[in-house]
């Protein structure tokens, strides 16, 4: 066809036999939109001398549009980077039990805010509070949608338009440009910086508390950076004691937060939630989707009277967690209570993975790939994994890597990202490195098939 007069109408295309399937799958309205866009593109290209395609070609173009429009942008990927809590890849993968609990809660109705005993309105806050309290030693707990929201709520409810003391060494920035000074200003609290970047003394806190009225003392754990060399700061117990002698709450933002001792796995010791509370923190805030290994959430644990004030604040409703989060978080917390976190929570299973086991998986991968892409293209080498997610900066875990040497590492990585399922790996020189630590065991076959297919495409 050479003339736009030959271009079929929308109605004519809708009557074509092949179009009925599109309407059945994608609905009439979306199909009509795709047809109109396809026709508009043909009219524009015709002005440049292109011929008018036949109806079947127009429907093929329509189908492609519909597939692109409706394809999910959020898809599962295989994380072969060796970064366990990879923020860009969704941080902590959930346990099977947590996933099942979230699915059950989301499939039908639940008693989210309904008291089954009295038949009256209940509170969503109770679904995890007892579990957190039992694990941490806190009097009460509150769950919101992330840790940044937890810090914002604490400051807004307890220190709006009042002075909050914090060390200059703790004015941290985390991913996405989130900064402690900014959140303080957003809450309406007035920032009182003390000490120097590398050193702060207990006397600095005392001077700030004695000079003008202070409403709260805040500590932000250095979870995503380290200050080394000529550096020091008081113990949290000393800060808590000083704050209490001045009648002021001491709040610690742990950031990642953990219930297990990371030192037991060959890593630096990360302050645990129970340790922080035992040292005198009145409230502790931490994430649910980092070292805890659960769904995205911000958790506030500590004194019951302060938690009660947080629950009453209007902001609490705006940042509250939903039913699936409560279900997944409860299931995750139960893993800790049942002493099965290391075997059931993927994050801790990865952290605890032994080098011999990682070596066996890497060797199996390498043997399979060497047979497929060439013996000189795949080998096993020593390497390092990291925890990531703003946790344990500078800490590494020894691992075994598979080193692939495709013709072009950059092109190979790009094609892996475009594959189905996408594989995310890292490069070192001309090699592409695959770390079995962060690949779930059930993903091994999909990973190897994707690499073999992609290797032969470049």
Short mmCIF file of C-alpha atoms in Angstrom, two decimals:
data_model
loop_
_atom_site.label_atom_id
_atom_site.label_comp_id
_atom_site.label_asym_id
_atom_site.label_seq_id
_atom_site.Cartn_x
_atom_site.Cartn_y
_atom_site.Cartn_z
CA UNK A 1 0.00 0.00 0.00
CA UNK A 2 1.35 3.40 -0.97
CA UNK A 3 -1.39 5.89 -0.03
CA UNK A 4 -2.73 6.90 3.37
CA UNK A 5 -6.17 6.29 1.86
CA UNK A 6 -5.27 2.62 2.07
CA UNK A 7 -4.66 2.88 5.83
CA UNK A 8 -7.33 0.82 7.63
CA UNK A 9 -9.49 2.47 10.28
CA UNK A 10 -9.44 1.56 13.94
CA UNK A 11 -12.81 -0.19 13.60
CA UNK A 12 -11.60 -2.21 10.63
CA UNK A 13 -8.52 -3.35 12.49
CA UNK A 14 -10.65 -4.27 15.50
CA UNK A 15 -12.68 -6.55 13.23
CA UNK A 16 -9.59 -8.38 12.01
CA UNK A 17 -9.46 -12.01 13.26
CA UNK A 18 -6.09 -11.50 14.96
CA UNK A 19 -7.32 -8.50 16.94
CA UNK A 20 -9.91 -10.40 18.94
CA UNK A 21 -7.12 -12.18 20.82
CA UNK A 22 -5.56 -8.82 21.70
CA UNK A 23 -8.86 -7.52 23.05
CA UNK A 24 -9.34 -10.71 25.06
CA UNK A 25 -5.90 -10.45 26.67
CA UNK A 26 -5.43 -6.69 27.02
CA UNK A 27 -8.96 -5.28 26.96
CA UNK A 28 -10.66 -3.16 24.32
CA UNK A 29 -9.65 0.27 25.59
CA UNK A 30 -5.92 -0.48 25.80
CA UNK A 31 -5.99 -2.25 22.42
CA UNK A 32 -7.65 0.76 20.78
CA UNK A 33 -5.00 3.05 22.28
CA UNK A 34 -2.25 0.84 20.87
CA UNK A 35 -3.87 0.73 17.42
CA UNK A 36 -4.23 4.51 17.34
CA UNK A 37 -0.59 4.96 18.31
CA UNK A 38 0.50 2.48 15.63
CA UNK A 39 -1.56 4.32 13.01
CA UNK A 40 -0.14 7.67 14.08
CA UNK A 41 3.37 6.32 13.69
CA UNK A 42 2.56 5.02 10.21
CA UNK A 43 1.20 8.44 9.15
CA UNK A 44 4.36 10.13 10.42
CA UNK A 45 6.67 7.67 8.65
CA UNK A 46 4.61 7.90 5.45
CA UNK A 47 5.51 11.58 5.20
CA UNK A 48 9.13 10.43 5.00
CA UNK A 49 8.31 8.15 2.08
CA UNK A 50 7.62 4.86 3.88
CA UNK A 51 4.93 2.59 2.52
CA UNK A 52 1.71 1.89 4.37
CA UNK A 53 1.94 -1.62 5.87
CA UNK A 54 -0.88 -4.19 5.52
CA UNK A 55 -3.33 -4.81 8.42
CA UNK A 56 -1.49 -7.89 9.73
CA UNK A 57 1.75 -5.89 10.08
CA UNK A 58 -0.15 -3.14 11.91
CA UNK A 59 -1.53 -5.70 14.35
CA UNK A 60 1.96 -7.09 14.95
CA UNK A 61 3.09 -3.55 15.81
CA UNK A 62 0.03 -3.18 18.05
CA UNK A 63 0.82 -6.40 19.88
CA UNK A 64 4.40 -5.29 20.55
CA UNK A 65 3.12 -2.04 22.01
CA UNK A 66 0.68 -3.84 24.27
CA UNK A 67 3.38 -6.25 25.45
CA UNK A 68 5.73 -3.35 26.25
CA UNK A 69 3.02 -1.37 28.04
CA UNK A 70 1.93 -4.25 30.24
CA UNK A 71 5.29 -5.88 30.95
CA UNK A 72 6.15 -5.47 34.66
CA UNK A 73 9.03 -3.11 35.31
CA UNK A 74 9.80 -4.83 38.63
CA UNK A 75 11.18 -8.29 37.85
CA UNK A 76 13.19 -10.91 39.75
CA UNK A 77 16.93 -10.88 39.10
CA UNK A 78 19.78 -13.21 40.05
CA UNK A 79 22.27 -11.43 42.28
CA UNK A 80 25.73 -12.83 41.54
CA UNK A 81 27.58 -9.73 42.78
CA UNK A 82 28.47 -11.03 46.23
CA UNK A 83 26.81 -8.01 47.88
CA UNK A 84 24.34 -9.59 50.29
CA UNK A 85 22.17 -6.57 51.13
CA UNK A 86 22.26 -4.99 47.67
CA UNK A 87 20.11 -1.87 48.05
CA UNK A 88 19.56 -1.50 44.29
CA UNK A 89 18.43 -5.12 44.07
CA UNK A 90 15.86 -4.93 46.86
CA UNK A 91 18.04 -5.67 49.89
CA UNK A 92 17.05 -8.73 51.90
CA UNK A 93 15.43 -11.70 50.13
CA UNK A 94 12.69 -13.10 52.33
CA UNK A 95 12.39 -16.52 53.88
CA UNK A 96 9.86 -18.94 52.44
CA UNK A 97 7.86 -18.70 55.64
CA UNK A 98 7.74 -14.90 55.46
CA UNK A 99 6.67 -15.01 51.81
CA UNK A 100 3.92 -17.51 52.61
CA UNK A 101 2.69 -15.35 55.49
CA UNK A 102 2.57 -12.25 53.29
CA UNK A 103 0.71 -14.12 50.57
CA UNK A 104 -1.83 -15.45 53.06
CA UNK A 105 -2.41 -12.00 54.54
CA UNK A 106 -2.81 -10.41 51.12
CA UNK A 107 -5.02 -13.06 49.55
CA UNK A 108 -8.10 -12.45 51.67
CA UNK A 109 -9.31 -10.56 54.70
CA UNK A 110 -7.46 -10.54 58.02
CA UNK A 111 -7.85 -9.29 61.57
CA UNK A 112 -5.46 -6.38 60.92
CA UNK A 113 -7.47 -3.99 63.09
CA UNK A 114 -10.13 -6.29 64.47
CA UNK A 115 -10.13 -7.87 67.94
CA UNK A 116 -11.34 -11.43 67.50
CA UNK A 117 -11.98 -11.76 71.24
CA UNK A 118 -14.25 -8.73 71.68
CA UNK A 119 -15.52 -8.38 68.13
CA UNK A 120 -14.57 -4.71 68.20
CA UNK A 121 -11.98 -2.53 66.52
CA UNK A 122 -8.43 -3.52 67.35
CA UNK A 123 -4.96 -2.12 66.69
CA UNK A 124 -2.51 -3.16 64.01
CA UNK A 125 0.38 -2.24 66.28
CA UNK A 126 -0.05 -5.33 68.44
CA UNK A 127 0.76 -7.86 65.73
CA UNK A 128 4.54 -7.53 66.12
CA UNK A 129 5.00 -5.60 69.38
CA UNK A 130 5.14 -8.65 71.66
CA UNK A 131 7.60 -10.45 69.38
CA UNK A 132 9.94 -7.45 69.21
CA UNK A 133 9.67 -6.91 72.96
CA UNK A 134 10.52 -10.53 73.71
CA UNK A 135 13.54 -10.45 71.38
CA UNK A 136 14.89 -7.06 72.42
CA UNK A 137 13.87 -6.59 76.04
CA UNK A 138 11.89 -3.48 75.11
CA UNK A 139 8.69 -2.57 76.91
CA UNK A 140 6.85 -1.91 73.64
CA UNK A 141 7.48 -1.47 69.94
CA UNK A 142 6.03 0.26 66.90
CA UNK A 143 6.42 -0.61 63.21
CA UNK A 144 6.36 2.00 60.43
CA UNK A 145 7.23 1.80 56.73
CA UNK A 146 11.02 2.31 56.94
CA UNK A 147 13.74 3.44 59.31
CA UNK A 148 13.89 6.98 57.94
CA UNK A 149 10.20 7.30 58.81
CA UNK A 150 10.92 5.88 62.26
CA UNK A 151 13.52 8.58 62.95
CA UNK A 152 11.22 11.28 61.57
CA UNK A 153 8.34 10.13 63.79
CA UNK A 154 10.50 10.04 66.93
CA UNK A 155 11.82 13.55 66.35
CA UNK A 156 8.42 14.96 65.33
CA UNK A 157 6.59 13.46 68.30
CA UNK A 158 9.20 14.03 71.00
CA UNK A 159 11.24 17.06 69.96
CA UNK A 160 9.35 19.32 67.54
CA UNK A 161 10.61 22.92 67.90
CA UNK A 162 12.95 21.73 70.65
CA UNK A 163 16.71 21.22 70.83
CA UNK A 164 18.18 17.83 69.92
CA UNK A 165 21.82 17.09 70.74
CA UNK A 166 23.88 14.99 68.31
CA UNK A 167 27.59 14.51 67.72
CA UNK A 168 29.11 15.98 64.55
CA UNK A 169 30.62 12.55 63.88
CA UNK A 170 27.10 11.16 63.43
CA UNK A 171 25.57 13.63 60.97
CA UNK A 172 25.33 10.84 58.45
CA UNK A 173 23.99 10.61 54.93
CA UNK A 174 22.58 7.35 53.62
CA UNK A 175 21.41 6.36 50.13
CA UNK A 176 19.23 8.72 48.14
CA UNK A 177 20.63 11.82 49.83
CA UNK A 178 18.86 11.20 53.16
CA UNK A 179 20.74 13.17 55.82
CA UNK A 180 20.25 13.32 59.57
CA UNK A 181 20.40 17.16 59.63
CA UNK A 182 17.70 17.33 56.95
CA UNK A 183 15.37 14.98 58.82
CA UNK A 184 15.90 17.00 62.00
CA UNK A 185 14.86 20.16 60.22
CA UNK A 186 11.90 18.43 58.59
CA UNK A 187 10.67 17.28 62.00
CA UNK A 188 10.87 20.81 63.35
CA UNK A 189 13.58 19.89 65.85
CA UNK A 190 16.51 22.22 66.40
CA UNK A 191 19.89 20.70 65.74
CA UNK A 192 22.58 21.11 68.39
CA UNK A 193 25.92 19.85 67.04
CA UNK A 194 28.60 18.93 69.54
CA UNK A 195 32.21 17.78 69.37
CA UNK A 196 34.39 17.54 66.29
CA UNK A 197 34.10 15.34 63.23
CA UNK A 198 36.57 12.80 64.57
CA UNK A 199 36.35 13.25 68.35
CA UNK A 200 33.55 13.93 70.79
CA UNK A 201 33.77 13.78 74.57
CA UNK A 202 31.19 13.21 77.28
CA UNK A 203 31.88 16.75 78.43
CA UNK A 204 30.60 18.00 75.05
CA UNK A 205 27.25 16.37 75.78
CA UNK A 206 27.24 17.72 79.34
CA UNK A 207 27.95 21.25 78.19
CA UNK A 208 25.12 21.16 75.64
CA UNK A 209 22.69 19.77 78.23
CA UNK A 210 23.70 22.40 80.81
CA UNK A 211 23.68 25.43 78.49
CA UNK A 212 20.07 25.51 77.20
CA UNK A 213 17.00 23.30 77.57
CA UNK A 214 17.31 20.10 75.49
CA UNK A 215 14.46 17.75 74.66
CA UNK A 216 16.31 14.72 73.35
CA UNK A 217 19.80 13.26 72.84
CA UNK A 218 20.19 11.39 69.55
CA UNK A 219 22.92 8.98 68.48
CA UNK A 220 23.18 7.69 64.91
CA UNK A 221 25.22 4.51 64.60
CA UNK A 222 28.00 4.72 62.01
CA UNK A 223 26.58 1.79 60.08
CA UNK A 224 27.71 2.82 56.59
CA UNK A 225 31.11 4.43 57.24
CA UNK A 226 34.08 4.36 59.59
CA UNK A 227 36.12 7.09 61.25
CA UNK A 228 39.63 5.77 61.87
CA UNK A 229 42.83 7.23 63.26
CA UNK A 230 42.67 10.00 65.83
CA UNK A 231 39.03 9.42 66.73
CA UNK A 232 36.99 8.70 69.86
CA UNK A 233 33.53 9.04 71.34
CA UNK A 234 31.87 8.11 74.63
CA UNK A 235 30.22 4.75 75.20
CA UNK A 236 26.49 4.80 74.65
CA UNK A 237 25.90 3.82 78.29
CA UNK A 238 27.74 6.96 79.40
CA UNK A 239 25.66 9.13 77.07
CA UNK A 240 22.43 7.49 78.23
CA UNK A 241 23.31 7.95 81.89
CA UNK A 242 24.16 11.63 81.36
CA UNK A 243 20.93 12.23 79.41
CA UNK A 244 18.85 10.54 82.13
CA UNK A 245 20.48 12.62 84.86
CA UNK A 246 19.24 15.66 82.95
CA UNK A 247 15.77 14.14 82.53
CA UNK A 248 16.17 13.78 78.75
CA UNK A 249 15.46 10.65 76.64
CA UNK A 250 18.36 9.05 74.79
CA UNK A 251 17.45 7.70 71.34
CA UNK A 252 19.76 5.58 69.19
CA UNK A 253 19.28 5.11 65.46
CA UNK A 254 21.01 1.82 64.71
CA UNK A 255 20.25 2.04 61.00
CA UNK A 256 20.58 -1.59 60.02
CA UNK A 257 20.05 -3.18 63.41
CA UNK A 258 20.58 -6.84 64.26
CA UNK A 259 19.60 -9.47 66.83
CA UNK A 260 22.58 -11.72 66.09
CA UNK A 261 26.24 -11.09 66.91
CA UNK A 262 28.00 -10.46 63.60
CA UNK A 263 31.35 -11.22 65.25
CA UNK A 264 30.32 -14.88 65.41
CA UNK A 265 30.55 -14.95 61.61
CA UNK A 266 34.00 -13.41 61.29
CA UNK A 267 32.78 -9.84 60.94
CA UNK A 268 33.22 -6.80 63.15
CA UNK A 269 30.78 -6.61 66.02
CA UNK A 270 27.65 -4.70 65.09
CA UNK A 271 25.67 -3.31 68.06
CA UNK A 272 22.56 -5.40 68.56
CA UNK A 273 19.15 -4.03 69.45
CA UNK A 274 19.13 -5.69 72.92
CA UNK A 275 22.61 -4.27 73.63
CA UNK A 276 21.50 -0.76 72.80
CA UNK A 277 18.46 -0.98 75.06
CA UNK A 278 20.46 -2.59 77.85
CA UNK A 279 22.97 0.26 77.63
CA UNK A 280 20.21 2.73 78.43
CA UNK A 281 18.66 3.80 75.15
CA UNK A 282 15.06 4.83 75.75
CA UNK A 283 14.19 4.18 72.11
CA UNK A 284 16.04 2.34 69.36
CA UNK A 285 15.18 2.62 65.67
CA UNK A 286 16.30 0.12 63.01
CA UNK A 287 15.37 -1.39 59.66
CA UNK A 288 13.36 -4.52 58.99
CA UNK A 289 14.84 -5.25 55.56
CA UNK A 290 18.58 -5.15 56.25
CA UNK A 291 20.31 -7.43 58.74
CA UNK A 292 16.97 -8.39 60.22
CA UNK A 293 16.23 -10.04 56.87
CA UNK A 294 12.53 -9.18 56.66
CA UNK A 295 10.30 -6.90 54.56
CA UNK A 296 10.87 -3.17 54.34
CA UNK A 297 9.94 -1.63 57.68
CA UNK A 298 11.14 0.77 60.32
CA UNK A 299 11.04 -0.53 63.89
CA UNK A 300 10.99 1.57 67.05
CA UNK A 301 11.54 -0.31 70.31
CA UNK A 302 11.86 0.92 73.87
CA UNK A 303 9.92 2.63 76.66
CA UNK A 304 6.17 2.05 76.63
CA UNK A 305 5.29 5.65 77.55
CA UNK A 306 7.33 7.04 74.66
CA UNK A 307 5.95 4.47 72.21
CA UNK A 308 2.44 5.49 73.32
CA UNK A 309 3.22 9.11 72.42
CA UNK A 310 4.48 8.04 69.01
CA UNK A 311 1.31 6.06 68.31
CA UNK A 312 -0.84 9.11 69.09
CA UNK A 313 1.08 11.43 66.77
CA UNK A 314 -0.73 12.22 63.46
CA UNK A 315 2.34 11.27 61.45
CA UNK A 316 2.11 7.68 62.71
CA UNK A 317 -0.91 7.03 60.50
CA UNK A 318 0.77 8.47 57.41
CA UNK A 319 3.78 6.15 57.72
CA UNK A 320 2.18 3.03 59.15
CA UNK A 321 2.95 -0.42 57.76
CA UNK A 322 0.43 -2.51 55.84
CA UNK A 323 -0.94 -5.98 56.58
CA UNK A 324 1.53 -7.87 54.37
CA UNK A 325 4.46 -6.15 56.09
CA UNK A 326 3.16 -7.17 59.51
CA UNK A 327 2.71 -10.74 58.33
CA UNK A 328 6.18 -11.01 56.79
CA UNK A 329 7.86 -9.24 59.69
CA UNK A 330 6.13 -11.45 62.26
CA UNK A 331 7.26 -14.60 60.43
CA UNK A 332 10.82 -13.25 60.26
CA UNK A 333 10.89 -12.40 63.97
CA UNK A 334 9.67 -15.90 64.80
CA UNK A 335 12.76 -17.32 63.07
CA UNK A 336 14.85 -15.55 65.70
CA UNK A 337 12.68 -16.65 68.59
CA UNK A 338 12.91 -20.26 67.38
CA UNK A 339 16.73 -20.06 66.95
CA UNK A 340 16.46 -20.80 63.25
CA UNK A 341 17.47 -17.44 61.74
CA UNK A 342 20.76 -18.75 60.35
CA UNK A 343 19.09 -21.61 58.51
CA UNK A 344 15.83 -19.97 57.45
CA UNK A 345 16.60 -16.29 56.73
CA UNK A 346 18.50 -15.97 53.42
CA UNK A 347 20.62 -13.00 54.57
CA UNK A 348 22.02 -14.96 57.52
CA UNK A 349 22.35 -18.13 55.50
CA UNK A 350 24.54 -16.17 53.06
CA UNK A 351 26.58 -14.56 55.84
CA UNK A 352 27.10 -17.95 57.49
CA UNK A 353 27.95 -19.81 54.27
CA UNK A 354 31.25 -21.70 54.71
CA UNK A 355 34.10 -21.33 52.25
CA UNK A 356 34.23 -25.05 51.43
CA UNK A 357 30.57 -25.08 50.41
CA UNK A 358 31.00 -21.96 48.31
CA UNK A 359 34.04 -23.55 46.69
CA UNK A 360 32.08 -26.67 45.74
CA UNK A 361 29.34 -24.63 44.12
CA UNK A 362 31.85 -22.45 42.27
CA UNK A 363 33.71 -25.53 41.02
CA UNK A 364 30.49 -27.12 39.79
CA UNK A 365 29.57 -23.92 37.95
CA UNK A 366 33.03 -23.62 36.44
CA UNK A 367 33.10 -27.24 35.24
CA UNK A 368 29.69 -26.87 33.61
CA UNK A 369 30.56 -23.56 31.93
CA UNK A 370 34.01 -24.69 30.84
CA UNK A 371 32.40 -27.60 28.99
CA UNK A 372 29.94 -25.24 27.34
CA UNK A 373 31.93 -22.10 26.51
CA UNK A 374 35.51 -23.36 26.56
CA UNK A 375 37.97 -24.52 29.21
CA UNK A 376 39.99 -21.31 28.90
CA UNK A 377 36.88 -19.17 29.47
CA UNK A 378 35.89 -20.27 33.00
CA UNK A 379 37.89 -20.77 36.18
CA UNK A 380 37.60 -20.56 39.97
CA UNK A 381 39.42 -17.94 42.02
CA UNK A 382 39.50 -16.55 45.55
CA UNK A 383 37.41 -13.45 46.18
CA UNK A 384 35.54 -11.32 48.67
CA UNK A 385 31.85 -10.81 49.45
CA UNK A 386 30.40 -7.85 51.35
CA UNK A 387 27.32 -7.40 53.52
CA UNK A 388 26.25 -4.12 51.87
CA UNK A 389 23.04 -2.22 52.58
CA UNK A 390 24.83 0.38 54.68
CA UNK A 391 25.96 -2.31 57.11
CA UNK A 392 29.41 -3.22 58.41
CA UNK A 393 31.47 -0.85 56.22
CA UNK A 394 34.83 -2.22 55.17
CA UNK A 395 34.01 -5.74 56.38
CA UNK A 396 34.49 -8.62 53.95
CA UNK A 397 33.76 -12.33 53.82
CA UNK A 398 36.13 -14.68 51.99
CA UNK A 399 34.46 -16.41 49.06
CA UNK A 400 35.14 -18.40 45.91
CA UNK A 401 34.32 -16.84 42.57
CA UNK A 402 33.79 -18.09 39.04
CA UNK A 403 35.75 -15.92 36.62
CA UNK A 404 34.40 -15.81 33.07
CA UNK A 405 36.38 -14.34 30.22
CA UNK A 406 34.01 -13.44 27.37
CA UNK A 407 35.25 -11.53 24.30
CA UNK A 408 33.94 -8.31 25.88
CA UNK A 409 33.19 -8.12 29.61
CA UNK A 410 31.12 -4.94 29.22
CA UNK A 411 28.96 -6.33 26.41
CA UNK A 412 28.53 -9.60 28.29
CA UNK A 413 27.36 -7.86 31.48
CA UNK A 414 24.93 -5.76 29.43
CA UNK A 415 23.46 -8.83 27.76
CA UNK A 416 23.18 -10.60 31.12
CA UNK A 417 21.12 -7.68 32.43
CA UNK A 418 18.82 -7.98 29.41
CA UNK A 419 18.42 -11.75 29.77
CA UNK A 420 15.52 -13.60 31.28
CA UNK A 421 16.00 -13.82 34.18
CA UNK A 422 18.43 -10.89 34.35
CA UNK A 423 21.77 -11.75 35.97
CA UNK A 424 23.66 -9.03 37.81
CA UNK A 425 27.40 -9.67 38.13
CA UNK A 426 30.56 -7.60 38.42
CA UNK A 427 33.66 -7.13 36.29
CA UNK A 428 37.35 -7.08 37.17
CA UNK A 429 39.49 -6.19 34.20
CA UNK A 430 38.53 -8.47 31.31
CA UNK A 431 36.78 -10.99 33.59
CA UNK A 432 33.17 -11.24 34.72
CA UNK A 433 32.94 -12.52 38.30
CA UNK A 434 30.12 -14.63 39.74
CA UNK A 435 29.81 -15.08 43.51
CA UNK A 436 27.76 -18.11 44.64
CA UNK A 437 27.26 -16.58 48.10
CA UNK A 438 24.40 -14.35 46.91
CA UNK A 439 22.85 -16.74 44.38
CA UNK A 440 20.01 -18.69 45.93
CA UNK A 441 20.59 -22.46 45.50
CA UNK A 442 17.37 -22.87 43.55
CA UNK A 443 18.64 -20.30 41.04
CA UNK A 444 21.76 -22.25 40.04
CA UNK A 445 20.31 -23.89 36.92
CA UNK A 446 18.66 -20.68 35.69
CA UNK A 447 21.95 -18.83 36.21
CA UNK A 448 23.99 -21.37 34.26
CA UNK A 449 21.49 -21.60 31.41
CA UNK A 450 21.37 -17.81 31.11
CA UNK A 451 25.17 -17.53 31.06
CA UNK A 452 25.51 -20.29 28.45
CA UNK A 453 22.86 -18.73 26.25
CA UNK A 454 24.27 -15.24 26.60
CA UNK A 455 27.86 -16.38 26.02
CA UNK A 456 26.94 -17.80 22.61
CA UNK A 457 25.02 -14.64 21.63
CA UNK A 458 27.92 -12.20 21.86
#
